[in-house]
Amino acid sequence: MATIAEMLKAFALGFGLDLLGALLILIVGWWVAGRAAALVRHSLRNAKFVDTTIKPLAASIVRYVILIIVLIAVLSNFGVQTASIIAVLGAAGLAIGLALQGTLSNIAAGVMILVLRPLKVDEFVEAGSVSGTVVEITLFTTLFKTADGVFISAPNSQIWNSAIKNYSRNPTRRLDIKVGISYDDDVDAALDFLKNLVASDPRVLKDPEPMSFVATLGESSVDLTARGWTNTADFWATFWDLSRRSKTELEAAGFSIPFPQRDLHIKEGAETASTAAPAKAAPATSTPAKKPAARSTAAKPATKTAATKTAATKSTAAKKPAASKSTTTKS
């Protein structure tokens, strides 16, 4: 018993020291991984030779690499051989890869986004059902901020598998100012007016030269379009200003901007008139028919009244003889 107690004591002492050492390695390694990631992020923040999109991803990769090394050190502290650890990690990696295909596809998609760069940080893009300004591209997700301040975290595979529409990549953008005029207005004069209106804005580029044309002939208006090019950063401000000016200045110049309306013309033929004639005569014949009903209705109360009066007279007459008889008897 003493020998068994000594063996258990030695095993507990050795295992306790190994466990304490493993916990110490794990805590220190976790802290070092966080500090190293923060140091990389801070070092690359002002580095101009490194793209902004790669900076957060590089910090994440450094952190995960240190954590893997810490995990191997913890297992080796318990006496597990390094070769066995690598073999176990290889088998586990295969199993995890089969189980987490979607998650690993996000990593592959993130790598492809970083290599081909269809989008970058601070660019406004639209990919599938997601649209907004790119804030950060991580190892698994892409972070967006919408125009109304909403935060969106989209998987990298969803972004990569969709058609990406980048509104900020090209330096210039085309703007179209659409307005409708009345069919009675002078179309050529309105086209010249719109073209000069767009060209007068200093934010509209001279090359390519602004132009105007008739887009469509609508149901209630002639739809005109004035087209010009501007810098991408000035697109929305220019578009809003020219849309407002096209309405106010066209009306001030004497042009009318009609609203959607429709004119109905009803034609009455011979068949329609003959069909409508009997319908008009029907009320005249039906009017006299109602009068007898009114008379009969009015006569009934009179009959009832006469009958009531007769009954009242008879009852009065019947009462009088009875009274006289009683008086005679008393006398």
XYZ file of C-alpha atoms in Angstrom:
331
model
C 0.000 0.000 0.000
C 2.862 2.342 0.827
C 4.426 1.654 -2.564
C 1.141 2.337 -4.385
C 0.689 5.561 -2.421
C 4.187 6.699 -3.357
C 3.511 5.921 -7.035
C 0.216 7.821 -7.026
C 1.871 10.735 -5.272
C 4.658 10.865 -7.822
C 2.196 10.587 -10.737
C -0.028 13.336 -9.340
C 2.964 15.562 -8.708
C 4.321 15.033 -12.230
C 0.935 15.394 -13.925
C 0.146 18.479 -11.869
C 3.405 20.114 -12.897
C 2.729 19.215 -16.557
C -0.797 20.603 -16.307
C 0.431 23.783 -14.651
C 3.106 24.200 -17.323
C 0.545 23.621 -20.109
C -1.809 26.216 -18.680
C 1.054 28.675 -18.348
C 2.136 28.073 -21.957
C -1.457 28.447 -23.155
C -2.057 31.722 -21.313
C 1.260 33.255 -22.359
C 0.865 32.056 -25.941
C -2.659 33.475 -26.188
C -1.404 36.844 -24.901
C 1.574 36.815 -27.260
C -0.703 36.004 -30.230
C -2.951 38.969 -29.460
C -0.043 41.335 -28.952
C 1.671 40.164 -32.131
C -1.505 40.692 -34.175
C -1.932 44.192 -32.713
C 1.730 44.971 -33.424
C 1.415 43.871 -37.047
C -1.779 45.864 -37.490
C -0.171 48.956 -35.954
C 3.009 48.567 -38.002
C 1.114 48.257 -41.294
C -1.334 51.037 -40.537
C 0.914 53.788 -41.901
C 2.817 51.632 -44.390
C 2.111 52.986 -47.879
C 3.701 50.057 -49.707
C 1.119 47.611 -48.281
C -2.449 47.660 -49.600
C -5.115 48.610 -47.057
C -7.089 45.458 -47.812
C -4.207 43.136 -46.806
C -3.411 44.758 -43.450
C -6.201 43.200 -41.298
C -5.765 39.812 -42.979
C -2.023 39.789 -42.271
C -2.701 40.451 -38.572
C -5.214 37.588 -38.461
C -2.771 35.157 -40.107
C -0.019 36.022 -37.598
C -2.393 35.456 -34.685
C -3.589 32.041 -35.903
C -0.042 30.839 -36.675
C 1.106 31.667 -33.133
C -1.930 29.913 -31.663
C -1.135 26.745 -33.643
C 2.449 26.802 -32.347
C 1.160 27.254 -28.794
C -1.160 24.271 -29.194
C 1.705 22.077 -30.368
C 3.834 23.223 -27.394
C 1.009 22.375 -24.959
C 0.656 18.860 -26.370
C 4.404 18.276 -26.335
C 4.475 19.308 -22.676
C 2.374 16.226 -21.916
C 4.890 13.990 -23.696
C 3.172 13.745 -27.076
C 5.728 13.371 -29.881
C 5.910 16.103 -32.526
C 5.690 13.608 -35.383
C 2.531 12.202 -33.879
C 1.145 15.705 -33.511
C 1.768 16.436 -37.193
C 0.133 13.153 -38.223
C -2.867 13.818 -35.991
C -3.157 17.361 -37.296
C -3.026 16.073 -40.870
C -5.812 13.570 -40.275
C -7.824 16.094 -38.312
C -7.298 18.669 -41.040
C -8.696 16.273 -43.626
C -11.742 15.487 -41.496
C -12.322 19.121 -40.624
C -11.920 20.089 -44.270
C -14.662 17.673 -45.281
C -16.951 18.794 -42.472
C -16.383 22.517 -42.906
C -16.361 22.888 -46.658
C -18.377 26.101 -46.535
C -16.120 27.684 -43.925
C -12.942 26.731 -45.764
C -14.425 28.006 -49.010
C -14.677 31.416 -47.323
C -10.919 31.320 -46.707
C -10.232 30.377 -50.323
C -12.610 33.097 -51.531
C -10.899 35.640 -49.273
C -7.520 34.704 -50.730
C -8.883 35.087 -54.276
C -10.355 38.483 -53.421
C -6.995 39.622 -52.070
C -5.100 38.311 -55.098
C -7.396 39.592 -57.865
C -8.696 42.605 -55.895
C -12.127 43.178 -57.430
C -12.866 45.296 -54.364
C -10.821 47.225 -51.831
C -11.357 49.002 -48.551
C -13.324 52.309 -48.844
C -14.849 51.328 -52.200
C -18.607 51.226 -52.736
C -19.555 47.908 -54.330
C -22.617 45.776 -55.014
C -22.299 41.983 -54.910
C -25.506 39.996 -55.185
C -27.911 41.241 -52.527
C -25.192 43.100 -50.591
C -24.191 46.692 -51.316
C -22.161 49.195 -49.313
C -18.723 50.599 -48.611
C -16.053 47.976 -47.859
C -14.759 48.364 -44.300
C -12.558 45.275 -43.880
C -11.819 41.907 -45.493
C -11.130 39.237 -42.869
C -10.174 35.586 -43.225
C -13.818 34.449 -43.356
C -16.065 37.478 -43.966
C -16.165 40.857 -45.697
C -17.492 43.776 -43.656
C -19.627 46.523 -45.241
C -21.188 49.793 -44.161
C -24.296 50.836 -46.069
C -25.213 54.383 -47.061
C -27.669 54.604 -44.131
C -25.084 53.397 -41.594
C -26.048 49.702 -41.352
C -23.280 47.147 -40.637
C -23.215 44.050 -42.905
C -20.970 40.994 -42.488
C -21.098 38.822 -45.636
C -19.265 35.503 -46.156
C -16.349 35.747 -48.585
C -17.739 32.899 -50.699
C -20.999 34.793 -51.219
C -19.111 37.860 -52.413
C -16.758 35.890 -54.659
C -19.535 33.816 -56.266
C -21.583 36.922 -57.213
C -21.108 39.482 -59.938
C -19.285 42.387 -58.271
C -20.314 45.875 -59.391
C -17.710 48.407 -58.235
C -18.945 52.012 -58.304
C -15.678 53.516 -57.048
C -13.022 51.811 -59.167
C -13.183 53.962 -62.323
C -12.151 57.634 -61.964
C -15.142 59.010 -63.919
C -18.842 58.170 -64.209
C -21.599 59.099 -66.640
C -24.725 60.859 -65.416
C -28.067 61.041 -67.244
C -30.575 63.792 -66.503
C -34.033 62.694 -67.682
C -36.967 65.082 -68.016
C -40.234 65.126 -69.983
C -41.762 68.056 -71.899
C -45.153 68.591 -73.487
C -45.878 67.581 -77.071
C -46.703 71.226 -77.792
C -43.208 72.459 -76.799
C -40.293 73.031 -79.190
C -38.216 69.859 -78.904
C -35.051 71.273 -80.523
C -35.058 74.313 -78.245
C -35.520 72.082 -75.196
C -32.626 69.841 -76.268
C -30.300 72.810 -76.664
C -31.410 74.187 -73.317
C -30.696 70.900 -71.513
C -27.316 70.475 -73.158
C -26.245 73.994 -72.151
C -27.599 73.405 -68.655
C -25.422 70.309 -68.128
C -22.373 71.931 -69.731
C -22.673 74.987 -67.482
C -21.940 72.961 -64.344
C -18.180 73.200 -63.563
C -18.121 69.624 -62.234
C -19.143 68.205 -65.618
C -16.137 67.264 -67.736
C -15.579 68.894 -71.131
C -14.300 65.655 -72.606
C -16.404 63.745 -73.490
C -18.628 66.640 -74.501
C -22.142 66.759 -72.982
C -25.022 65.790 -75.261
C -28.831 65.647 -75.262
C -31.325 63.542 -77.207
C -34.931 62.346 -77.308
C -35.075 59.098 -75.302
C -38.691 58.009 -75.787
C -42.074 59.324 -76.879
C -44.205 58.723 -73.822
C -47.982 58.614 -73.467
C -48.212 62.150 -72.121
C -44.727 63.646 -72.638
C -41.641 63.695 -74.838
C -38.863 62.235 -72.669
C -35.486 63.966 -73.096
C -32.094 62.921 -71.716
C -29.064 65.134 -71.109
C -25.822 63.184 -70.707
C -22.459 64.217 -69.281
C -19.424 62.817 -67.455
C -18.085 63.774 -64.045
C -15.531 62.578 -61.511
C -16.690 59.661 -59.387
C -16.356 61.649 -56.168
C -18.647 64.405 -57.559
C -21.252 62.139 -59.155
C -24.116 62.265 -56.645
C -23.808 65.948 -55.783
C -23.784 66.862 -59.486
C -26.705 64.549 -60.267
C -28.894 65.994 -57.519
C -28.132 69.614 -58.443
C -28.758 69.136 -62.159
C -31.992 67.220 -61.531
C -33.332 70.132 -59.491
C -32.142 72.773 -61.965
C -33.602 70.918 -64.953
C -37.061 71.195 -63.423
C -36.937 74.778 -62.193
C -35.060 76.328 -65.132
C -37.068 74.519 -67.820
C -40.275 75.870 -66.332
C -38.746 79.341 -66.038
C -37.792 79.184 -69.728
C -41.411 78.523 -70.720
C -41.350 74.748 -71.165
C -44.003 72.640 -69.479
C -43.299 69.370 -67.662
C -46.568 67.399 -67.881
C -47.688 64.717 -65.468
C -49.048 61.374 -66.731
C -52.612 61.778 -68.010
C -54.976 60.206 -70.539
C -57.783 61.703 -72.684
C -60.911 59.597 -73.357
C -63.118 60.324 -76.430
C -66.571 58.644 -76.414
C -68.291 58.288 -79.813
C -72.086 57.709 -79.900
C -73.441 55.895 -82.994
C -76.988 55.198 -84.352
C -77.213 51.793 -82.650
C -76.235 53.271 -79.313
C -78.925 55.998 -79.613
C -81.715 53.517 -80.549
C -80.787 51.255 -77.656
C -80.829 54.148 -75.205
C -84.343 55.501 -76.309
C -86.595 52.854 -74.643
C -84.583 53.133 -71.491
C -85.523 56.807 -71.231
C -89.304 56.137 -71.745
C -89.511 53.544 -68.999
C -89.613 55.994 -66.055
C -92.578 57.905 -67.638
C -94.843 54.813 -67.797
C -93.905 53.573 -64.385
C -94.747 56.846 -62.612
C -98.562 56.781 -62.952
C -98.732 53.166 -61.865
C -97.689 54.115 -58.390
C -100.558 56.572 -57.803
C -103.387 54.035 -57.216
C -101.287 52.334 -54.638
C -100.936 55.615 -52.818
C -104.704 56.215 -52.956
C -105.570 52.769 -51.637
C -103.083 53.221 -48.908
C -104.600 56.567 -47.968
C -108.180 55.221 -48.017
C -107.617 52.523 -45.448
C -107.102 54.792 -42.454
C -110.344 56.667 -43.311
C -112.379 53.440 -43.372
C -110.973 52.359 -40.081
C -111.810 55.734 -38.569
C -115.433 55.574 -39.679
C -115.825 52.111 -38.314
C -114.352 53.202 -35.062
C -116.769 56.132 -34.788
C -119.792 53.878 -35.517
C -118.695 51.416 -32.863
C -118.290 54.226 -30.375
C -121.774 55.565 -31.162
C -123.365 52.172 -30.726
C -121.690 51.602 -27.409
C -122.886 54.988 -26.186
C -126.395 54.296 -27.283
C -126.375 50.970 -25.547
C -125.336 52.508 -22.288
C -128.128 55.138 -22.163
C -131.120 52.738 -21.927
C -129.423 50.867 -19.171
C -129.122 54.020 -17.195
C -132.814 54.907 -17.677
C -133.978 51.501 -16.532
C -132.072 51.757 -13.356
C -133.589 55.144 -12.621
C -137.150 53.893 -13.129
C -136.688 51.074 -10.698
C -135.467 53.389 -7.970
C -138.470 55.597 -8.268
